[in-house]
mmCIF file of C-alpha atoms in Angstrom:
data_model
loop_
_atom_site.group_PDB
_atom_site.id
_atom_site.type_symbol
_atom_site.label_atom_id
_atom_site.label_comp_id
_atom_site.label_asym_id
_atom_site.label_seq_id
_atom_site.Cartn_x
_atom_site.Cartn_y
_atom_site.Cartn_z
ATOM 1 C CA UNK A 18 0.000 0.000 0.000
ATOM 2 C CA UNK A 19 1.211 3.502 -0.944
ATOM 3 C CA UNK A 20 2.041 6.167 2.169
ATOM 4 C CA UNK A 21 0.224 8.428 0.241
ATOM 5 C CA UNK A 22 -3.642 9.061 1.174
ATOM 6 C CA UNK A 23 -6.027 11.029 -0.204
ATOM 7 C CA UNK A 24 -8.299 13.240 2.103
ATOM 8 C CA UNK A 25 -11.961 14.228 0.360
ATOM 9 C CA UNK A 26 -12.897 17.116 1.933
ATOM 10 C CA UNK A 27 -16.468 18.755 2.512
ATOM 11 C CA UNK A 28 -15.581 21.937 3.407
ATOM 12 C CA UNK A 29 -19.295 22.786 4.183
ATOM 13 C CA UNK A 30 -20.487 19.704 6.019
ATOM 14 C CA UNK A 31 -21.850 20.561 9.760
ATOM 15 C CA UNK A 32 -22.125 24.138 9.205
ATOM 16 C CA UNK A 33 -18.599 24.434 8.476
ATOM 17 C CA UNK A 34 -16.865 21.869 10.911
ATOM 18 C CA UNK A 35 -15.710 19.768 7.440
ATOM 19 C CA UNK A 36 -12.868 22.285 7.132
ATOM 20 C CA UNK A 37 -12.202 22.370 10.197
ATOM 21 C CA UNK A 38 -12.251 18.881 10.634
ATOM 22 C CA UNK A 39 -9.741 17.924 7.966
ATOM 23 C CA UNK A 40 -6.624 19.382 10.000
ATOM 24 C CA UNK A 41 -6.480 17.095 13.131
ATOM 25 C CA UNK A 42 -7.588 14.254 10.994
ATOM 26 C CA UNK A 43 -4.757 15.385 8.335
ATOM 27 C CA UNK A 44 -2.377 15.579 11.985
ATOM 28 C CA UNK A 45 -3.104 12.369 12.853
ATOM 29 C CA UNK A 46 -2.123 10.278 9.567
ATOM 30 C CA UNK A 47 1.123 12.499 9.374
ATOM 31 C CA UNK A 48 1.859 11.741 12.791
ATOM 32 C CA UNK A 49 1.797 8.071 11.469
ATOM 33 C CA UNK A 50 3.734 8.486 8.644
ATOM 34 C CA UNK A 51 1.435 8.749 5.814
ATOM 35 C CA UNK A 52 1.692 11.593 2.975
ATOM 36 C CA UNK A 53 -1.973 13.102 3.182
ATOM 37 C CA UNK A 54 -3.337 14.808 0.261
ATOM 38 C CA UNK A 55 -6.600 17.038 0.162
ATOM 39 C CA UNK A 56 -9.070 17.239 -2.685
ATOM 40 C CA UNK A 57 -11.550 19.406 -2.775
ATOM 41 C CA UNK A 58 -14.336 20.108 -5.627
ATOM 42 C CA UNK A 59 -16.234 22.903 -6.710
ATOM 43 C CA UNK A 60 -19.240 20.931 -6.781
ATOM 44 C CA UNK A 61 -20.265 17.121 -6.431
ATOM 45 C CA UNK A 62 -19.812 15.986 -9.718
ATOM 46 C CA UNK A 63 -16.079 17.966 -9.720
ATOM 47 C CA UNK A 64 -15.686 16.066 -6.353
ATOM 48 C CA UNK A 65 -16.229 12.967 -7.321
ATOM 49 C CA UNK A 66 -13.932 12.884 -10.545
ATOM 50 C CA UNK A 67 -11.261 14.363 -8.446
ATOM 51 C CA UNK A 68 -12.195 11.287 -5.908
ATOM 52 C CA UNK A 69 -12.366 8.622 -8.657
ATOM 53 C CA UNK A 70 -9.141 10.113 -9.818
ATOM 54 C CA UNK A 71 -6.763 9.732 -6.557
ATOM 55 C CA UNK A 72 -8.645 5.542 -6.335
ATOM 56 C CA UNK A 73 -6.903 5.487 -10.135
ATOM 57 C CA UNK A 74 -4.022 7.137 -9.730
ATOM 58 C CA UNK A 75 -3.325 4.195 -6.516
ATOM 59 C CA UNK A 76 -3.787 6.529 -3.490
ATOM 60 C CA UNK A 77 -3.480 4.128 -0.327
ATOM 61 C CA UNK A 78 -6.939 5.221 1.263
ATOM 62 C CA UNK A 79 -9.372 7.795 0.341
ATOM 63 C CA UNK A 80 -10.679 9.484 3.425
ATOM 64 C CA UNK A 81 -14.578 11.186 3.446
ATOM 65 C CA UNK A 82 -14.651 13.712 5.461
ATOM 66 C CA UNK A 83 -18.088 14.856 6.363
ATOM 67 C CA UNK A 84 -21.305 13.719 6.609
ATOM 68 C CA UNK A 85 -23.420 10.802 5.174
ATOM 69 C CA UNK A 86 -23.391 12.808 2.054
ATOM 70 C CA UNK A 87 -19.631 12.902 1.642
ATOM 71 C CA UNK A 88 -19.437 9.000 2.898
ATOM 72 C CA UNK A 89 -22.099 8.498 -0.435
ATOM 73 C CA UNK A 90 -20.002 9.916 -2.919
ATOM 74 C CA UNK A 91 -16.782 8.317 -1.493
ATOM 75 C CA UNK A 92 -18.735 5.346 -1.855
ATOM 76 C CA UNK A 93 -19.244 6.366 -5.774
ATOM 77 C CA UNK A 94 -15.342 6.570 -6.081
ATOM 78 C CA UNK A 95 -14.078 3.426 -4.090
ATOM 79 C CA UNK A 96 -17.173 0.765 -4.093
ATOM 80 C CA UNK A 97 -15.351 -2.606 -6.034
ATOM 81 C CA UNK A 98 -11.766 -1.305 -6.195
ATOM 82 C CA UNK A 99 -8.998 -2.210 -3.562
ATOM 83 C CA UNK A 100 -9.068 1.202 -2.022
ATOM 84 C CA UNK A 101 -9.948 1.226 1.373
ATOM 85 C CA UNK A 102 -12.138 4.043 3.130
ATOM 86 C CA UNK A 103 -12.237 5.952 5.695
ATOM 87 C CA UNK A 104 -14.643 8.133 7.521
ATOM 88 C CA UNK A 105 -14.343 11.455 9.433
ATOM 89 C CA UNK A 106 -17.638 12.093 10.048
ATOM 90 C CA UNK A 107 -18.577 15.534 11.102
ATOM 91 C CA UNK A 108 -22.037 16.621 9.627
ATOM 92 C CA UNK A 109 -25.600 16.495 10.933
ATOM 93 C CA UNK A 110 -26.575 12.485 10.002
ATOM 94 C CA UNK A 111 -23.423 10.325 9.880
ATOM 95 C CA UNK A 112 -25.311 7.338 10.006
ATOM 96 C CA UNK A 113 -22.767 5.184 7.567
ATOM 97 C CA UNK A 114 -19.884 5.610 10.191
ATOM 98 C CA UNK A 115 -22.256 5.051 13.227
ATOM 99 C CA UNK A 116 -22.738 1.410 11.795
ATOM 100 C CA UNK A 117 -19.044 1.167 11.018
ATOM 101 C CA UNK A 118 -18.196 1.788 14.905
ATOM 102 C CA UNK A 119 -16.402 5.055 14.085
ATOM 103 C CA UNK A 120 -15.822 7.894 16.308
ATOM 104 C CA UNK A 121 -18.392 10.860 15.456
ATOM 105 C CA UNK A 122 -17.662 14.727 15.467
ATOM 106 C CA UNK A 123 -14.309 13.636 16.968
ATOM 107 C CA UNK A 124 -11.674 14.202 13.918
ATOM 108 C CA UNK A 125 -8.870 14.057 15.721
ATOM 109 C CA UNK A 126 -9.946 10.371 16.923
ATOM 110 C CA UNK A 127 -11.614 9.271 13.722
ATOM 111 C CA UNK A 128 -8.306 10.352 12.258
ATOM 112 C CA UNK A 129 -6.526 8.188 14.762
ATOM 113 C CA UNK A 130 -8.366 5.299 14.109
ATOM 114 C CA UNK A 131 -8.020 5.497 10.034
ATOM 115 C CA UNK A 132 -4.408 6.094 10.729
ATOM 116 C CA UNK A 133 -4.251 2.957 13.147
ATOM 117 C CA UNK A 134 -6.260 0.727 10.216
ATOM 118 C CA UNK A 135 -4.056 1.600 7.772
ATOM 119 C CA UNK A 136 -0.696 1.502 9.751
ATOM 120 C CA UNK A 137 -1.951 -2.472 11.017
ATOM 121 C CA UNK A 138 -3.454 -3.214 7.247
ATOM 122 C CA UNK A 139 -6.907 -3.853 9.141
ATOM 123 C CA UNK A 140 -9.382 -3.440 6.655
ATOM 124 C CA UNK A 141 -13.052 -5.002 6.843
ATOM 125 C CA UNK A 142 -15.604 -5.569 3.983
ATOM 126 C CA UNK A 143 -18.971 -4.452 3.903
ATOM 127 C CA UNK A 144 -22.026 -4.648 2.079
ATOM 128 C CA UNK A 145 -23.018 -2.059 -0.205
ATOM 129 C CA UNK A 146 -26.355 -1.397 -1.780
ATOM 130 C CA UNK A 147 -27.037 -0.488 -5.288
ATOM 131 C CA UNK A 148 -29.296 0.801 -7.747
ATOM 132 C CA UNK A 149 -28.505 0.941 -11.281
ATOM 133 C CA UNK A 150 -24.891 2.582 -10.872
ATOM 134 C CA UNK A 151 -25.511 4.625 -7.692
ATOM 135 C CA UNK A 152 -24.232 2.801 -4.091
ATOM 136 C CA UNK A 153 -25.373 3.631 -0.829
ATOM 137 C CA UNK A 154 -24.177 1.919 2.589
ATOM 138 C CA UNK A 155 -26.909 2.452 4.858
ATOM 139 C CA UNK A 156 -31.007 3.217 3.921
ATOM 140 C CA UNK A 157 -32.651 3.433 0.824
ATOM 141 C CA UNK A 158 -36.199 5.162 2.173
ATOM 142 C CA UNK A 159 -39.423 5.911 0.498
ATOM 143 C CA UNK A 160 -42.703 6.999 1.192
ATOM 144 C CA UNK A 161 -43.562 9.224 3.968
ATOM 145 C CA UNK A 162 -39.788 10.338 4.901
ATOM 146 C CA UNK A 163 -39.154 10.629 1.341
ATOM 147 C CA UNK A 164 -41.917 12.971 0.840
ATOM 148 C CA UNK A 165 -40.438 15.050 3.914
ATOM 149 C CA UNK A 166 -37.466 14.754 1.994
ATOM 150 C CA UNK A 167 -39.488 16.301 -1.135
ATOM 151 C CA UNK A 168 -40.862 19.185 1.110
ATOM 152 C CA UNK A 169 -38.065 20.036 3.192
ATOM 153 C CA UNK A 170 -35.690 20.654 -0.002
ATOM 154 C CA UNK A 171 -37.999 23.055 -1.429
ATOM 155 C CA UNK A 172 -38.090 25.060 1.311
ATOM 156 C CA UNK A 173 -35.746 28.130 1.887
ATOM 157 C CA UNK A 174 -36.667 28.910 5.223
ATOM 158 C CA UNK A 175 -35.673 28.102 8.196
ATOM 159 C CA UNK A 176 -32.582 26.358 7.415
ATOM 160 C CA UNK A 177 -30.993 23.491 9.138
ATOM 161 C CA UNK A 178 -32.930 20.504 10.840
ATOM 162 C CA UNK A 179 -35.874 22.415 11.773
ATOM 163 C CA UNK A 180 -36.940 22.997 8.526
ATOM 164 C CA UNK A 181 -37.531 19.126 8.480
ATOM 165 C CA UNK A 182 -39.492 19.392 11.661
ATOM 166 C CA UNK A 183 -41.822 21.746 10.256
ATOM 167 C CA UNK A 184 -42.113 19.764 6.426
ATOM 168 C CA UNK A 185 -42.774 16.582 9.008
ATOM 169 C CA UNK A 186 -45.822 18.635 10.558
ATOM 170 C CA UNK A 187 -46.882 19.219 6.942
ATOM 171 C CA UNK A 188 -46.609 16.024 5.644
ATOM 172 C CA UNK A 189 -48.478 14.443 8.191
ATOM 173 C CA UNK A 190 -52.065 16.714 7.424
ATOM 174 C CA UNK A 191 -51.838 15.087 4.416
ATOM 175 C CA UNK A 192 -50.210 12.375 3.891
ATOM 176 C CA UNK A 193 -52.330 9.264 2.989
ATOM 177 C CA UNK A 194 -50.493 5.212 2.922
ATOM 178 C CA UNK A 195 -49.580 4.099 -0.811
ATOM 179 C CA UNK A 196 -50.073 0.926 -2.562
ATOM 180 C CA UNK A 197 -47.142 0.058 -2.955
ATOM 181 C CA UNK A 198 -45.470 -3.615 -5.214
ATOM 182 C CA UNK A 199 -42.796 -5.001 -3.214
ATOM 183 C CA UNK A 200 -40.848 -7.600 -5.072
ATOM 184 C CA UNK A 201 -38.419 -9.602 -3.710
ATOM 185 C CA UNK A 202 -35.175 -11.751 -5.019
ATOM 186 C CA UNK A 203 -37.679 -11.965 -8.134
ATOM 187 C CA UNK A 204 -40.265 -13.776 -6.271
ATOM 188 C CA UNK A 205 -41.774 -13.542 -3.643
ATOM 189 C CA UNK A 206 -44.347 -10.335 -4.542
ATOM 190 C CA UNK A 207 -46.014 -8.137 -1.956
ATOM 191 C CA UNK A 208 -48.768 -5.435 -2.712
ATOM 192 C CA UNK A 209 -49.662 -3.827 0.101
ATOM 193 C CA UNK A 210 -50.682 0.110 1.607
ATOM 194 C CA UNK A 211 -47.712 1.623 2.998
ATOM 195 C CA UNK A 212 -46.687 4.558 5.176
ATOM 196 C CA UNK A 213 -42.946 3.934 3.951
ATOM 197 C CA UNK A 214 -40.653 1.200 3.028
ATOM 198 C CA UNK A 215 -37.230 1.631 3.959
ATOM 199 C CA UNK A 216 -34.641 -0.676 2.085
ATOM 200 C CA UNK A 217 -31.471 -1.030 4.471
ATOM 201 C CA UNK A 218 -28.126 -2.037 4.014
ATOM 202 C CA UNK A 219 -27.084 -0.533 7.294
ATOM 203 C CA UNK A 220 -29.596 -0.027 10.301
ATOM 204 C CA UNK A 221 -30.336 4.054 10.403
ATOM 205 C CA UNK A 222 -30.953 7.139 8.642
ATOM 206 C CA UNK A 223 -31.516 10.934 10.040
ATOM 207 C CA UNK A 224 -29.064 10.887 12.488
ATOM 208 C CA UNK A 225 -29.644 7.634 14.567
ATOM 209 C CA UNK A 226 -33.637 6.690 13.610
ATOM 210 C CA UNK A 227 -32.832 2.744 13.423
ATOM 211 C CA UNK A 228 -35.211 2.234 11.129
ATOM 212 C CA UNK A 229 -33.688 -1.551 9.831
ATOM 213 C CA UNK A 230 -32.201 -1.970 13.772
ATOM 214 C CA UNK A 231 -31.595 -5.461 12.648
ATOM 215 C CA UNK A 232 -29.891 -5.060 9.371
ATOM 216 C CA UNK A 233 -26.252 -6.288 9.303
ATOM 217 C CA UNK A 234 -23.341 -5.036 6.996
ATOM 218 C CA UNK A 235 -21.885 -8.375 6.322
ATOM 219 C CA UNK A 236 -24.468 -10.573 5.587
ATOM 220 C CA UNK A 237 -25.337 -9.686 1.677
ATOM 221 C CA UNK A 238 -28.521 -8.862 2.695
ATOM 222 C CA UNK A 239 -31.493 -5.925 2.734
ATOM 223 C CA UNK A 240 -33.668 -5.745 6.091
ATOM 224 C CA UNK A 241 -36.504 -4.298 4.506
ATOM 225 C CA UNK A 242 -38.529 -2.324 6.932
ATOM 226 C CA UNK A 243 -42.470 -2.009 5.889
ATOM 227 C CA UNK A 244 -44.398 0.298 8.002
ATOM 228 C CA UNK A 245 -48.202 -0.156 6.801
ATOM 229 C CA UNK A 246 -51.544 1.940 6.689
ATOM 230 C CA UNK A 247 -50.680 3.621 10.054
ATOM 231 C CA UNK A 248 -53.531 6.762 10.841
ATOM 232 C CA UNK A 249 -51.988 10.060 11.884
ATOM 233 C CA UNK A 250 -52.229 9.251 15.463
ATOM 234 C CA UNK A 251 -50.544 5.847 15.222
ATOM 235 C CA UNK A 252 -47.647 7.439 13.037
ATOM 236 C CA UNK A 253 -46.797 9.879 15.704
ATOM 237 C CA UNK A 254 -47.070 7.387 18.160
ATOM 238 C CA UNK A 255 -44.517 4.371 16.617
ATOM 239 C CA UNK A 256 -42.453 7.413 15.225
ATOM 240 C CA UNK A 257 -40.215 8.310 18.532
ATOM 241 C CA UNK A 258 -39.271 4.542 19.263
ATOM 242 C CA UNK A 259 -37.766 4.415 15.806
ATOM 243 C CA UNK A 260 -34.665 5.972 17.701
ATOM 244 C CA UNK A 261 -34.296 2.414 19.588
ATOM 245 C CA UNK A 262 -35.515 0.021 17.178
ATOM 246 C CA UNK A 263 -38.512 -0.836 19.119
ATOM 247 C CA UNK A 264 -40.542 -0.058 16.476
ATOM 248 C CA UNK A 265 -40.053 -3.044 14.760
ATOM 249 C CA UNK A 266 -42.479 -4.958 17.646
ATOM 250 C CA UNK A 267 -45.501 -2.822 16.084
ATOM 251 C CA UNK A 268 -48.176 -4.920 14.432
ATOM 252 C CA UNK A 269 -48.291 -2.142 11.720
ATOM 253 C CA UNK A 270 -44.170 -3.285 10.889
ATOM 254 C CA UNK A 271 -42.636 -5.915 8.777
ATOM 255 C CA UNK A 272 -39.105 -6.830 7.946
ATOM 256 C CA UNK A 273 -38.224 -8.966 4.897
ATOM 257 C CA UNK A 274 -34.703 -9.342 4.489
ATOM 258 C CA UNK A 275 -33.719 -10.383 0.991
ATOM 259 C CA UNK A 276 -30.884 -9.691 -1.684
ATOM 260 C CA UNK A 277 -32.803 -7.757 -4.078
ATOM 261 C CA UNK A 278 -36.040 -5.729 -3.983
ATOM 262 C CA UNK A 279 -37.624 -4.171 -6.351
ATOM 263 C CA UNK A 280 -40.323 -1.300 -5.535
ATOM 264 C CA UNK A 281 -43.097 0.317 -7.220
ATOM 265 C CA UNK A 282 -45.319 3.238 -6.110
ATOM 266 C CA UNK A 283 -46.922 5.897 -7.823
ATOM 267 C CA UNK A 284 -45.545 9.380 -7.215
ATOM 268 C CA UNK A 285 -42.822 8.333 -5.168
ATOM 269 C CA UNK A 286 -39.461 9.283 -4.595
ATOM 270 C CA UNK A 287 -36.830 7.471 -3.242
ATOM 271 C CA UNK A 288 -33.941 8.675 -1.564
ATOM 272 C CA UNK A 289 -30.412 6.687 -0.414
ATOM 273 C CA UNK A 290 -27.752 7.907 1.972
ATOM 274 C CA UNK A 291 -30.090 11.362 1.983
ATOM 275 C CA UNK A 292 -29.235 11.390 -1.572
ATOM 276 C CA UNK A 293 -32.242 11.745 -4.138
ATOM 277 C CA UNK A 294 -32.001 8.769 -6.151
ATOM 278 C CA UNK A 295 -35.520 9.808 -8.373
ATOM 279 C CA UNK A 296 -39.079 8.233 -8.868
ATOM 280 C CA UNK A 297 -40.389 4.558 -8.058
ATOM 281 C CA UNK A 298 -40.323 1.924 -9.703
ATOM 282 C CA UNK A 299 -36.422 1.002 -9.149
ATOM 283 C CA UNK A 300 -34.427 -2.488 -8.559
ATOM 284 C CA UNK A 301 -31.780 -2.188 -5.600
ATOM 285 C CA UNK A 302 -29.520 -4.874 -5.051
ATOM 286 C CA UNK A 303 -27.339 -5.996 -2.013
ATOM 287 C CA UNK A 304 -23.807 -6.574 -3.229
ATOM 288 C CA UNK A 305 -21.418 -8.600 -0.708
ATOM 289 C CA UNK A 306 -18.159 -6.975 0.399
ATOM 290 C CA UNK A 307 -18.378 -4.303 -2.003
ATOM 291 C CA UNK A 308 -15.910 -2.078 -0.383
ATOM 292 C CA UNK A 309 -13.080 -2.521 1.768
ATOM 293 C CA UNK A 310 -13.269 0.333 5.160
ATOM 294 C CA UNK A 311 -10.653 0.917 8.249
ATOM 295 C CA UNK A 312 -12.765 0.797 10.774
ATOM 296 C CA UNK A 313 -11.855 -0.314 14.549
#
C-alpha cells in the first residue's frame, strides 16, 4: 500500500466543521507516517472525478470527510476497487460511520483510528447497496420520509434541521399510505398500503432513527422495513421509538430481508444515503463486500 492518502474534503459539512475537521484528521495520519493529500471540488460531480481520480491514480486510502453525504459519494469513487475508506464524520446524520463503529464529530480520533487501520493493514468488507450505478451503505427510504425529503428541499426557510421538523408537521395533514409492489429476489411479490418502506443495508438514517435496527453489513442482505396503513395518530405514536428500534415490535411493521427488492409506487421518490435517487419503480440490489473500510 502507498504512504500516500487522499483526504476528500467537505468543506461545508456541519455548518462548516468539514474544514475544520480535515486538520487534526490530516495531523493524525502524518503523525503516522502517511503523505496526506486534500481534494476538494467545486461541486459534487467535480468532487467525485477528483475522488475517482486519486482511487486510479493508486492513493493508499481515500478518506470522506463529512457527513453521510460525503461517505455516499466516497462510496461512488471506491465501491469494487482495492481502495480502502475511511470516515471522518462531522455533519448532521453520519449514520454510515455510526454502523461502522467510528468515532463521530471527533476528527482528531476518527483520524486516529483510520491512521491505526491503515498503519496495522486492518481493513473489513462491507455490504453495499445499489441501484442501477448509484451505491449507498446504509437506507434506501421511500414513502412518507421521502416525501419530507421532497418538502423540506424546497423550502428556503428556516434552514438546518428544523426545517424538516416543520415539512414533518406538513406532511403528516396530508399524507395518505400508498399501494405500494414489493418484489423480492424476483419472487416472492407483496402489494400492500404503505406509510414507507425503507430498504437497508445498514440499520439508520436521520441521524440515529434505526429504522432496519436489525440489518447487518456483512451478511449480503437488505432488512426491509415495511411500516403499513398507520392513521396520523398511530404514526406519531410508533415514530419516537424508531430511535431504539422498538418499532419493529408494532403490528403495523414488517421486515423482509432479501438480496434484491424491487419497488413500485406511484408518485414516489426514493432517496439513499439522503441522496435523491428519483421516482419509483427502481431495482436495488445488495452486493457482498463491495468495499473494503478501516474501521476499529
Amino acid at each position: 500500500m502507498t504512504s500516500e492518502i487522499t483526504l476528500f474534503v467537505n468543506p461545508t459539512a456541519g455548518r462548516g466543521r468539514g474544514a475544520h475537521a480535515a486538520q487534526p484528521a490530516a495531523s493524525a495520519l502524518r503523525a503516522a507516517g502517511f503523505s496526506v493529500r486534500t481534494v476538494i471540488g467545486e461541486d459534487a460531480a467535480d468532487a467525485l472525478r477528483r475522488a475517482q481520480e486519486a482511487v486510479e491514480s493508486g492513493t493508499g486510502a481515500l478518506i470522506a470527510v463529512g457527513g453521510d453525504g460525503m461517505a455516499s459519494l466516497a462510496l461512488q469513487a471506491v465501491a469494487g476497487t482495492e481502495t480502502p475508506l475511511g470516515v471522518i464524520a462531522v455533519g448532521t446524520g453520519n449514520d454510515f460511520a455510526r454502523t461502522l463503529g467510528l468515532p463521530v464529530r471527533d476528527p482528531g480520533a476518527a483520524g486516529k483510528t483510520v491512521a491505526d487501520a491503515l498503519t496495522a493493514g486492518r481493513t473489513r468488507a462491507v455490504d453495499l447497496g445499489r441501484v442501477g450505478k448509484t451505491w449507498f451503505g446504509t437506507v434506501l427510504a421511500s414513502g412518507f420520509d421521502s416525501r419530507v425529503n421532497d418538502r423540506g428541499n424546497r423550502m428556503r426557510w428556516p434552514t438546518g434541521r428544523f426545517k424538516y421538523d416543520l415539512a414533518i408537521v406538513a406532511e403528516l395533514a396530508t399524507f395518505k399510505p400508498v399501494p405500494y409492489r414489493i418484489t423480492l429476489d424476483d419472487g416472492d411479490v407483496h402489494e400492500v398500503d404503505a406509510t414507507l418502506v425503507a430498504v437497508g443495508n445498514g440499520s439508520s438514517y436521520g441521524g440515529g432513527m434505526r429504522i432496519c435496527a436489525g440489518a447487518d453489513l456483512s451478511d449480503g442482505l437488505f432488512d426491509i422495513t415495511v411500516v403499513g396503513d398507520c392513521s396520523r395518530t398511530t404514526l406519531l405514536k410508533v415514530f419516537p421509538r424508531v430511535y431504539k428500534g422498538t418499532h419493529l415490535d408494532h403490528p403495523k411493521v414488517t421486515v423482509f430481508r432479501a438480496a434484491k427488492v424491487e419497488l413500485a409506487a406511484a408518485g414516489t421518490t426514493a432517496y439513499a444515503d439522503g441522496e435523491k435517487l428519483g421516482e419509483l419503480p427502481l431495482t436495488a440490489r445488495c452486493v457482498p463486500g463491495a468495499v473494503r473500510v478501516l474501521a476499529p
